[in-house]
XYZ file of N, CA and C in Angstrom:
693
model
N 7.865 -33.739 -0.071
C 7.860 -33.068 1.242
C 9.162 -32.291 1.461
N 10.286 -32.900 1.066
C 11.569 -32.202 1.196
C 11.604 -30.952 0.324
N 11.066 -31.068 -0.899
C 11.030 -29.918 -1.815
C 10.178 -28.793 -1.240
N 9.022 -29.161 -0.648
C 8.145 -28.158 -0.041
C 8.853 -27.462 1.117
N 9.545 -28.249 1.936
C 10.250 -27.684 3.090
C 11.344 -26.716 2.652
N 12.111 -27.111 1.619
C 13.191 -26.243 1.129
C 12.637 -24.963 0.512
N 11.546 -25.121 -0.255
C 10.942 -23.939 -0.880
C 10.393 -22.981 0.171
N 9.795 -23.521 1.215
C 9.281 -22.691 2.315
C 10.412 -21.917 2.971
N 11.554 -22.574 3.169
C 12.721 -21.912 3.755
C 13.222 -20.788 2.856
N 13.223 -21.042 1.534
C 13.670 -20.016 0.583
C 12.743 -18.802 0.631
N 11.431 -19.063 0.647
C 10.454 -17.971 0.698
C 10.644 -17.131 1.956
N 10.832 -17.809 3.095
C 11.036 -17.081 4.355
C 12.312 -16.254 4.306
N 13.350 -16.802 3.662
C 14.606 -16.055 3.539
C 14.397 -14.786 2.715
N 13.679 -14.906 1.589
C 13.431 -13.743 0.746
C 12.546 -12.714 1.458
N 11.615 -13.188 2.271
C 10.775 -12.261 3.027
C 11.606 -11.466 4.037
N 12.585 -12.128 4.657
C 13.475 -11.409 5.587
C 14.336 -10.400 4.841
N 14.810 -10.802 3.659
C 15.602 -9.874 2.837
C 14.757 -8.666 2.450
N 13.511 -8.921 2.049
C 12.610 -7.829 1.664
C 12.382 -6.869 2.831
N 12.186 -7.428 4.021
C 11.966 -6.592 5.205
C 13.162 -5.676 5.453
N 14.365 -6.235 5.336
C 15.579 -5.433 5.524
C 15.730 -4.376 4.450
N 15.420 -4.745 3.206
C 15.512 -3.788 2.109
C 14.529 -2.645 2.274
N 13.300 -2.967 2.692
C 12.306 -1.913 2.910
C 12.799 -0.937 3.972
N 13.389 -1.471 5.039
C 13.918 -0.628 6.109
C 14.976 0.335 5.562
N 15.909 -0.204 4.773
C 17.007 0.622 4.249
C 16.538 1.592 3.167
N 15.797 1.065 2.197
C 15.436 1.865 1.028
C 14.428 2.962 1.346
N 13.508 2.701 2.275
C 12.451 3.672 2.568
C 12.835 4.677 3.648
N 13.985 4.470 4.278
C 14.443 5.434 5.280
C 15.744 6.133 4.861
N 16.565 5.448 4.029
C 17.829 6.048 3.599
C 17.961 6.201 2.096
N 17.222 5.397 1.350
C 17.216 5.542 -0.100
C 18.418 4.916 -0.783
N 18.479 5.129 -2.101
C 19.535 4.560 -2.931
C 19.966 5.604 -3.957
N 21.279 5.761 -4.157
C 21.760 6.800 -5.078
C 21.758 6.300 -6.526
N 22.241 7.168 -7.434
C 22.204 6.854 -8.865
C 23.063 5.654 -9.216
N 24.036 5.333 -8.363
C 24.942 4.204 -8.622
C 24.478 2.906 -7.966
N 23.294 2.948 -7.354
C 22.762 1.739 -6.745
C 23.251 1.485 -5.333
N 23.839 2.507 -4.700
C 24.347 2.351 -3.334
C 23.331 2.877 -2.320
N 23.063 2.095 -1.288
C 22.190 2.564 -0.213
C 22.919 3.661 0.555
N 22.243 4.755 0.788
C 22.871 5.898 1.434
C 23.186 5.629 2.905
N 24.282 6.244 3.371
C 24.565 6.301 4.806
C 25.309 7.598 5.073
N 25.335 8.014 6.319
C 25.871 9.340 6.665
C 27.377 9.441 6.496
N 28.071 8.320 6.340
C 29.525 8.362 6.128
C 29.880 8.694 4.685
N 29.008 8.330 3.753
C 29.327 8.500 2.335
C 28.383 9.460 1.609
N 27.278 9.844 2.239
C 26.291 10.707 1.591
C 25.881 11.834 2.544
N 25.339 12.874 1.955
C 24.897 14.012 2.761
C 23.473 13.797 3.277
N 23.310 14.061 4.564
C 21.988 13.999 5.202
C 21.692 15.370 5.803
N 20.421 15.592 6.137
C 20.032 16.875 6.727
C 19.025 16.628 7.842
N 18.899 17.618 8.724
C 17.894 17.545 9.789
C 16.519 17.863 9.207
N 15.505 17.205 9.741
C 14.125 17.457 9.316
C 13.225 17.259 10.524
N 11.955 17.639 10.427
C 11.027 17.389 11.548
C 10.915 15.907 11.884
N 11.346 15.046 10.961
C 11.247 13.599 11.165
C 12.595 12.977 11.521
N 13.585 13.823 11.766
C 14.925 13.309 12.057
C 15.833 13.488 10.855
N 16.929 12.748 10.829
C 17.898 12.859 9.742
C 17.394 12.133 8.496
N 17.407 12.849 7.352
C 16.980 12.253 6.087
C 18.000 12.652 5.011
N 18.086 11.900 3.901
C 18.998 12.288 2.815
C 18.755 13.720 2.357
N 19.823 14.392 1.977
C 19.746 15.802 1.604
C 18.785 16.042 0.437
N 18.691 15.068 -0.469
C 17.853 15.227 -1.656
C 16.368 15.047 -1.371
N 16.018 14.523 -0.221
C 14.618 14.209 0.085
C 13.874 15.438 0.596
N 12.539 15.348 0.554
C 11.692 16.406 1.097
C 10.655 15.788 2.031
N 10.101 16.628 2.885
C 9.055 16.184 3.807
C 7.719 16.745 3.325
N 6.732 15.862 3.119
C 5.402 16.293 2.671
C 4.343 15.596 3.515
N 3.161 16.148 3.504
C 2.039 15.468 4.154
C 1.573 14.330 3.251
N 1.314 13.187 3.856
C 0.976 12.002 3.085
C -0.219 12.239 2.172
N -1.226 12.962 2.656
C -2.416 13.202 1.852
C -2.155 13.998 0.587
N -1.048 14.772 0.548
C -0.723 15.582 -0.618
C -0.249 14.731 -1.795
N 0.066 13.489 -1.534
C 0.563 12.579 -2.563
C -0.574 12.117 -3.484
N -1.814 12.204 -2.999
C -2.945 11.618 -3.723
C -3.790 12.683 -4.405
N -4.178 12.398 -5.651
C -5.061 13.310 -6.394
C -6.528 12.970 -6.167
N -6.802 11.714 -5.796
C -8.167 11.294 -5.490
C -8.175 10.401 -4.256
N -9.197 10.602 -3.437
C -9.333 9.878 -2.173
C -10.823 9.568 -2.029
N -11.210 8.342 -2.413
C -12.633 8.026 -2.571
C -13.044 6.802 -1.745
N -14.222 6.838 -1.150
C -14.713 5.646 -0.453
C -15.274 4.636 -1.441
N -15.158 3.364 -1.117
C -15.735 2.330 -1.953
C -17.244 2.245 -1.767
N -17.840 1.238 -2.378
C -19.303 1.083 -2.345
C -19.624 -0.403 -2.224
N -20.439 -0.753 -1.239
C -20.788 -2.152 -1.020
C -21.953 -2.600 -1.907
N -22.847 -1.685 -2.265
C -23.960 -2.046 -3.127
C -25.036 -2.844 -2.403
N -25.817 -3.596 -3.172
C -26.958 -4.346 -2.633
C -26.875 -5.812 -3.031
N -27.643 -6.615 -2.335
C -27.763 -8.019 -2.734
C -28.374 -8.072 -4.138
N -27.818 -8.894 -5.022
C -28.357 -8.962 -6.395
C -29.805 -9.457 -6.420
N -30.646 -8.726 -7.142
C -32.035 -9.167 -7.306
C -32.327 -9.479 -8.776
N -31.333 -9.217 -9.642
C -31.427 -9.569 -11.057
C -30.002 -9.760 -11.565
N -29.865 -10.023 -12.857
C -28.521 -10.207 -13.414
C -27.980 -8.915 -14.033
N -28.620 -7.786 -13.753
C -28.178 -6.502 -14.296
C -27.364 -5.722 -13.262
N -26.374 -4.983 -13.786
C -25.522 -4.115 -12.960
C -24.893 -4.881 -11.789
N -24.364 -6.058 -12.080
C -23.692 -6.875 -11.074
C -22.178 -6.716 -11.254
N -21.489 -6.386 -10.188
C -20.050 -6.153 -10.262
C -19.335 -6.855 -9.107
N -18.079 -7.254 -9.342
C -17.298 -7.831 -8.246
C -16.820 -6.740 -7.292
N -16.932 -7.010 -6.004
C -16.537 -6.051 -4.970
C -15.435 -6.676 -4.112
N -14.325 -5.943 -3.987
C -13.238 -6.378 -3.110
C -13.578 -5.974 -1.680
N -13.666 -6.946 -0.791
C -13.907 -6.651 0.622
C -12.593 -6.720 1.378
N -12.619 -6.377 2.651
C -11.396 -6.420 3.461
C -10.857 -7.843 3.574
N -11.726 -8.832 3.471
C -11.301 -10.234 3.557
C -10.403 -10.604 2.383
N -10.594 -9.931 1.248
C -9.822 -10.252 0.038
C -8.432 -9.617 0.043
N -8.129 -8.801 1.060
C -6.818 -8.150 1.154
C -6.005 -8.842 2.245
N -4.811 -9.297 1.885
C -3.952 -9.992 2.853
C -3.131 -8.975 3.644
N -2.491 -9.458 4.697
C -1.690 -8.567 5.541
C -0.340 -8.225 4.917
N 0.000 -8.886 3.793
C 1.241 -8.535 3.104
C 0.976 -7.785 1.798
N -0.229 -7.203 1.675
C -0.505 -6.296 0.570
C -1.009 -6.922 -0.712
N -1.468 -8.161 -0.657
C -1.961 -8.833 -1.859
C -3.496 -8.784 -1.906
N -4.029 -8.787 -3.144
C -5.472 -8.855 -3.360
C -5.806 -10.226 -3.934
N -6.699 -10.930 -3.284
C -7.179 -12.215 -3.788
C -8.526 -11.978 -4.464
N -8.485 -11.774 -5.776
C -9.719 -11.417 -6.503
C -10.743 -12.555 -6.506
N -10.283 -13.776 -6.213
C -11.235 -14.899 -6.169
C -12.185 -14.767 -4.976
N -11.821 -13.910 -4.007
C -12.678 -13.690 -2.843
C -13.618 -12.500 -3.036
N -13.600 -11.909 -4.233
C -14.509 -10.799 -4.519
C -15.956 -11.274 -4.419
N -16.828 -10.379 -3.966
C -18.252 -10.686 -3.793
C -19.041 -9.973 -4.885
N -19.953 -10.700 -5.534
C -20.770 -10.096 -6.589
C -21.928 -9.324 -5.951
N -22.011 -8.021 -6.264
C -23.042 -7.157 -5.688
C -23.673 -6.303 -6.796
N -24.807 -5.738 -6.485
C -25.520 -4.913 -7.455
C -25.280 -3.434 -7.143
N -24.752 -2.712 -8.137
C -24.468 -1.283 -7.983
C -24.924 -0.564 -9.244
N -25.549 0.584 -9.086
C -25.951 1.399 -10.224
C -24.730 1.760 -11.063
N -24.788 1.501 -12.358
C -23.651 1.703 -13.251
C -23.158 3.146 -13.235
N -24.090 4.104 -13.233
C -23.696 5.517 -13.214
C -22.982 5.880 -11.916
N -23.450 5.309 -10.814
C -22.802 5.574 -9.524
C -21.374 5.034 -9.527
N -21.189 3.905 -10.189
C -19.873 3.283 -10.254
C -18.909 4.102 -11.106
N -19.388 4.549 -12.275
C -18.491 5.227 -13.220
C -18.382 6.723 -12.958
N -19.532 7.379 -12.741
C -19.485 8.819 -12.499
C -18.845 9.131 -11.152
N -18.963 8.176 -10.206
C -18.325 8.353 -8.910
C -16.847 8.016 -8.920
N -16.368 7.587 -10.093
C -14.947 7.288 -10.311
C -14.427 6.155 -9.434
N -15.315 5.275 -8.969
C -14.862 4.236 -8.046
C -14.603 2.890 -8.723
N -14.743 2.840 -10.075
C -14.341 1.646 -10.798
C -12.817 1.530 -10.668
N -12.341 0.419 -10.142
C -10.920 0.296 -9.818
C -10.046 0.323 -11.064
N -8.913 1.027 -10.951
C -7.965 1.158 -12.051
C -6.616 0.577 -11.641
N -5.799 0.315 -12.643
C -4.437 -0.144 -12.371
C -3.695 0.910 -11.560
N -2.986 0.470 -10.537
C -2.181 1.289 -9.630
C -2.994 2.051 -8.588
N -4.296 1.770 -8.490
C -5.051 2.280 -7.338
C -4.507 1.619 -6.072
N -4.453 2.389 -5.000
C -4.063 1.844 -3.701
C -5.314 1.725 -2.845
N -5.514 0.561 -2.256
C -6.672 0.325 -1.390
C -6.215 0.337 0.058
N -6.871 1.148 0.876
C -6.517 1.273 2.284
C -7.740 0.938 3.139
N -7.611 -0.102 3.941
C -8.709 -0.539 4.804
C -8.953 0.488 5.905
N -10.209 0.873 6.089
C -10.515 1.842 7.144
C -11.393 1.264 8.249
N -11.828 0.026 8.085
C -12.546 -0.672 9.152
C -12.183 -2.144 9.112
N -11.705 -2.671 10.245
C -11.382 -4.083 10.331
C -12.553 -4.844 10.912
N -12.485 -6.169 10.833
C -13.617 -6.957 11.269
C -13.458 -7.589 12.640
N -12.376 -7.303 13.342
C -12.128 -7.985 14.616
C -11.288 -7.120 15.523
N -11.538 -7.239 16.815
C -10.718 -6.495 17.783
C -9.352 -7.141 17.959
N -9.154 -8.324 17.376
C -7.868 -9.013 17.488
C -6.905 -8.635 16.375
N -7.403 -8.072 15.294
C -6.580 -7.755 14.135
C -6.576 -6.248 13.887
N -5.414 -5.667 13.558
C -5.363 -4.231 13.296
C -6.024 -3.881 11.974
N -6.662 -2.726 11.918
C -7.170 -2.194 10.651
C -6.019 -1.452 9.975
N -6.229 -1.048 8.729
C -5.195 -0.297 8.015
C -4.427 -1.113 6.998
N -4.939 -2.311 6.653
C -4.284 -3.088 5.606
C -4.245 -2.270 4.315
N -3.246 -2.542 3.488
C -3.083 -1.793 2.252
C -2.782 -2.772 1.122
N -3.248 -2.448 -0.088
C -2.993 -3.309 -1.242
C -2.933 -2.454 -2.500
N -2.272 -2.994 -3.518
C -2.133 -2.299 -4.797
C -2.909 -3.048 -5.871
N -3.723 -2.325 -6.640
C -4.430 -2.917 -7.772
C -3.436 -2.997 -8.933
N -3.067 -4.198 -9.341
C -2.020 -4.369 -10.343
C -2.544 -4.413 -11.769
N -3.848 -4.549 -11.935
C -4.445 -4.504 -13.270
C -5.875 -4.003 -13.150
N -6.394 -3.479 -14.256
C -7.754 -2.942 -14.232
C -8.730 -4.013 -13.759
N -9.711 -3.581 -13.000
C -10.633 -4.507 -12.354
C -12.045 -4.039 -12.647
N -12.880 -4.924 -13.133
C -14.221 -4.538 -13.557
C -15.210 -4.389 -12.433
N -14.780 -3.785 -11.341
C -15.637 -3.591 -10.181
C -15.021 -2.572 -9.254
N -15.365 -2.637 -7.991
C -14.826 -1.681 -7.025
C -14.539 -2.401 -5.712
N -14.409 -1.632 -4.638
C -14.160 -2.203 -3.320
C -15.281 -1.785 -2.374
N -15.329 -2.391 -1.218
C -16.409 -2.101 -0.278
C -16.235 -0.734 0.371
N -17.275 -0.280 1.059
C -17.231 1.017 1.730
C -16.339 0.993 2.968
N -15.812 -0.167 3.337
C -14.843 -0.272 4.428
C -13.415 -0.002 3.941
N -13.297 0.302 2.648
C -11.988 0.518 2.029
C -11.974 1.860 1.312
N -10.839 2.559 1.397
C -10.677 3.836 0.706
C -9.813 3.625 -0.537
N -10.203 4.269 -1.641
C -9.443 4.201 -2.894
C -8.549 5.439 -2.972
N -7.245 5.228 -3.072
C -6.282 6.328 -3.151
C -5.592 6.296 -4.506
N -5.617 7.426 -5.214
C -4.961 7.524 -6.521
C -3.814 8.528 -6.436
N -2.646 8.060 -6.822
C -1.407 8.832 -6.649
C -1.241 9.865 -7.767
N -0.791 11.060 -7.398
C -0.503 12.107 -8.380
C 0.624 11.661 -9.316
N 0.667 12.271 -10.510
C 1.631 11.878 -11.529
C 3.083 12.097 -11.105
N 3.313 13.036 -10.183
C 4.699 13.324 -9.782
C 5.251 12.334 -8.760
N 4.473 11.304 -8.435
C 4.940 10.264 -7.514
C 4.754 8.888 -8.160
N 5.537 7.935 -7.707
C 5.452 6.561 -8.202
C 4.457 5.787 -7.332
N 3.327 5.320 -7.896
C 2.320 4.634 -7.076
C 2.840 3.366 -6.417
N 3.755 2.652 -7.091
C 4.319 1.433 -6.511
C 5.166 1.772 -5.291
N 5.941 2.846 -5.384
C 6.746 3.303 -4.244
C 5.845 3.711 -3.080
N 4.795 4.473 -3.363
C 3.890 4.914 -2.301
C 3.214 3.715 -1.644
N 2.827 2.723 -2.451
C 2.248 1.494 -1.891
C 3.223 0.839 -0.915
N 4.490 0.706 -1.309
C 5.469 0.070 -0.416
C 5.678 0.889 0.848
N 5.594 2.204 0.733
C 5.710 3.062 1.912
C 4.572 2.792 2.896
N 3.336 2.720 2.383
C 2.182 2.448 3.247
C 2.249 1.036 3.821
N 2.698 0.085 3.008
C 2.827 -1.297 3.480
C 3.873 -1.386 4.580
N 4.972 -0.661 4.412
C 6.035 -0.631 5.428
C 5.496 -0.083 6.749
N 4.709 0.982 6.673
C 4.111 1.561 7.883
C 3.233 0.537 8.601
N 2.438 -0.198 7.812
C 1.511 -1.166 8.403
C 2.265 -2.350 9.014
N 3.199 -2.920 8.261
C 3.945 -4.093 8.742
C 4.733 -3.766 10.001
N 5.289 -2.556 10.060
C 6.104 -2.163 11.203
C 5.294 -1.494 12.315
N 3.975 -1.610 12.229
C 3.058 -1.139 13.267
C 3.140 0.363 13.507
N 3.596 1.082 12.461
C 3.627 2.540 12.555
C 2.212 3.127 12.569
N 1.246 2.334 12.124
C -0.133 2.829 12.021
C -0.988 2.436 13.226
N -0.391 1.769 14.198
C -1.181 1.327 15.359
C -1.822 2.492 16.109
N -1.163 3.653 16.100
C -1.696 4.806 16.833
C -2.970 5.349 16.192
N -3.278 4.891 14.971
C -4.486 5.361 14.299
C -5.635 4.361 14.419
N -5.452 3.344 15.261
C -6.515 2.364 15.476
C -7.540 2.919 16.468
N -8.788 2.799 16.140
C -9.860 3.230 17.031
C -10.738 2.020 17.323
N -10.608 1.480 18.510
C -11.302 0.250 18.854
C -12.691 0.541 19.417
N -13.671 -0.129 18.837
C -15.032 -0.072 19.347
C -15.521 -1.510 19.514
N -16.690 -1.684 20.028
C -17.205 -3.031 20.279
C -17.304 -3.829 18.986
N -16.520 -4.897 18.902
C -16.620 -5.822 17.785
C -15.956 -5.401 16.494
N -15.384 -4.196 16.428
C -14.774 -3.740 15.172
C -13.668 -2.732 15.471
N -12.733 -2.623 14.538
C -11.666 -1.632 14.657
C -11.768 -0.680 13.480
N -11.799 0.609 13.762
C -11.777 1.616 12.713
C -10.378 2.208 12.607
N -10.024 2.593 11.391
C -8.718 3.204 11.138
C -8.931 4.685 10.868
N -8.280 5.533 11.654
C -8.473 6.986 11.523
C -7.656 7.483 10.329
N -8.240 7.295 9.156
C -7.525 7.525 7.906
C -7.153 8.993 7.699
N -8.027 9.909 8.097
C -7.736 11.334 7.889
C -6.533 11.781 8.723
N -6.438 11.264 9.932
C -5.275 11.588 10.772
C -4.002 11.006 10.175
N -4.115 9.787 9.634
C -2.953 9.150 9.010
C -2.490 9.946 7.800
N -3.423 10.391 6.956
C -3.058 11.137 5.752
C -2.526 12.530 6.068
N -2.751 13.007 7.287
C -2.203 14.308 7.701
C -0.760 14.180 8.201
N -0.282 12.949 8.311
C 1.069 12.710 8.825
C 2.118 13.168 7.816
N 3.244 13.698 8.318
C 4.354 14.083 7.452
C 5.241 12.865 7.187
N 5.693 12.743 5.929
C 6.542 11.611 5.540
C 7.713 12.122 4.707
N 8.864 11.439 4.771
C 9.997 11.812 3.922
C 9.884 11.121 2.569
N 10.075 11.867 1.483
C 9.969 11.296 0.143
C 11.167 11.676 -0.715
N 11.610 10.727 -1.516
C 12.719 10.954 -2.434
C 12.206 11.529 -3.748
N 13.120 11.821 -4.668
C 12.737 12.298 -6.000
C 12.071 11.166 -6.774
N 11.385 11.508 -7.858
C 10.677 10.504 -8.644
C 11.625 9.446 -9.222
N 12.785 9.815 -9.801
C 13.694 8.773 -10.306
C 14.138 7.808 -9.208
N 14.382 8.327 -8.018
C 14.785 7.447 -6.919
C 13.616 6.575 -6.461
N 12.409 7.127 -6.488
C 11.234 6.315 -6.168
C 11.120 5.138 -7.135
N 11.389 5.397 -8.435
C 11.353 4.314 -9.429
C 12.375 3.236 -9.088
N 13.585 3.651 -8.723
C 14.647 2.681 -8.420
C 14.267 1.813 -7.218
N 13.747 2.460 -6.189
C 13.365 1.729 -4.971
C 12.222 0.761 -5.274
N 11.219 1.236 -6.005
C 10.060 0.395 -6.329
C 10.472 -0.814 -7.163
N 11.392 -0.620 -8.109
C 11.845 -1.724 -8.967
C 12.533 -2.809 -8.153
N 13.348 -2.414 -7.182
C 14.054 -3.388 -6.348
C 13.068 -4.201 -5.517
N 12.128 -3.516 -4.871
C 11.162 -4.207 -4.015
C 10.202 -5.059 -4.838
N 9.834 -4.576 -6.029
C 8.956 -5.366 -6.883
C 9.659 -6.625 -7.370
N 10.958 -6.518 -7.654
C 11.722 -7.673 -8.128
C 11.753 -8.783 -7.077
N 11.967 -8.401 -5.823
C 12.006 -9.437 -4.778
C 10.605 -9.983 -4.512
N 9.565 -9.140 -4.662
C 8.187 -9.629 -4.556
C 7.898 -10.664 -5.644
N 8.383 -10.391 -6.865
C 8.187 -11.326 -7.974
C 8.918 -12.644 -7.722
N 10.088 -12.564 -7.105
C 10.840 -13.772 -6.768
C 10.082 -14.611 -5.747
N 9.543 -13.949 -4.725
C 8.749 -14.650 -3.712
C 7.530 -15.299 -4.350
N 6.858 -14.555 -5.234
C 5.663 -15.073 -5.914
C 6.011 -16.289 -6.774
N 7.159 -16.221 -7.447
C 7.596 -17.332 -8.302
C 7.861 -18.587 -7.463
N 8.543 -18.416 -6.327
C 8.809 -19.553 -5.445
C 7.507 -20.158 -4.917
C-alpha cells in the first residue's frame, strides 16, 4: 500500500511537470542548445496570435494534414468474414491514450476499408467529433503508435500529417488544446450528445516551429510520457 501511494505521488508529479513543459514548449519553444525561449534572451515577433518566437510561422491547422478522413462503424457481424477491430470514442482516454482492448469487432467491406484509406496507420491522429454525453466535452485526441488492423468509428476523424511536420508534435499540440479547454468554443451541444465542430477547429490559425524544433519538443514530451507509463 505504501509503494502504491508513493508511485501514485510520483506519477502525479510527472503529470504536473508534463503540463508545465507543454505550456512552455508549445508556446515558446526550445532552441538548438536545449534552452526554452524567452523574450529576454531570444527574439520574438508580433503575430495575429500575439508574440511568438521569430523563427516560428502562423498556419491554418488544417494545412498541416494531407488526409482528413471519417472513420467507419460498419455492421454487426453476421459471419466470420471481413471482421475488423474498430476504435470507438470509449477506447480513447482524455489524456490521449488508445485502449485497443476496448476495440469492437465489426463487419466492414474490405475494399471500403482499404480503398477508402481508413485502415489505421502508425502516426495517424484520431480526433473525436461526437461525444456521448452532455457532461463530457467532445474533441478528444489520440495518436496511433503502431499499425492497427482495423479502423475507427464514424464518430472519429482520421488525420494524417504532411511530411514537413512531425506527427508526434502535432498530436501534442492538439492534446494541449483539448486539456487546456482551448477547444470548448467548438462544442455544439444537442440533446443527449455533444458534437465537435471539427471544420471550424481546423480553420484556426496556430503558431508552428521548424521541423527540427518540432522533433526536439516531441522527444522531450514523449520521454516524460514514457516515464509516466513506466511508473
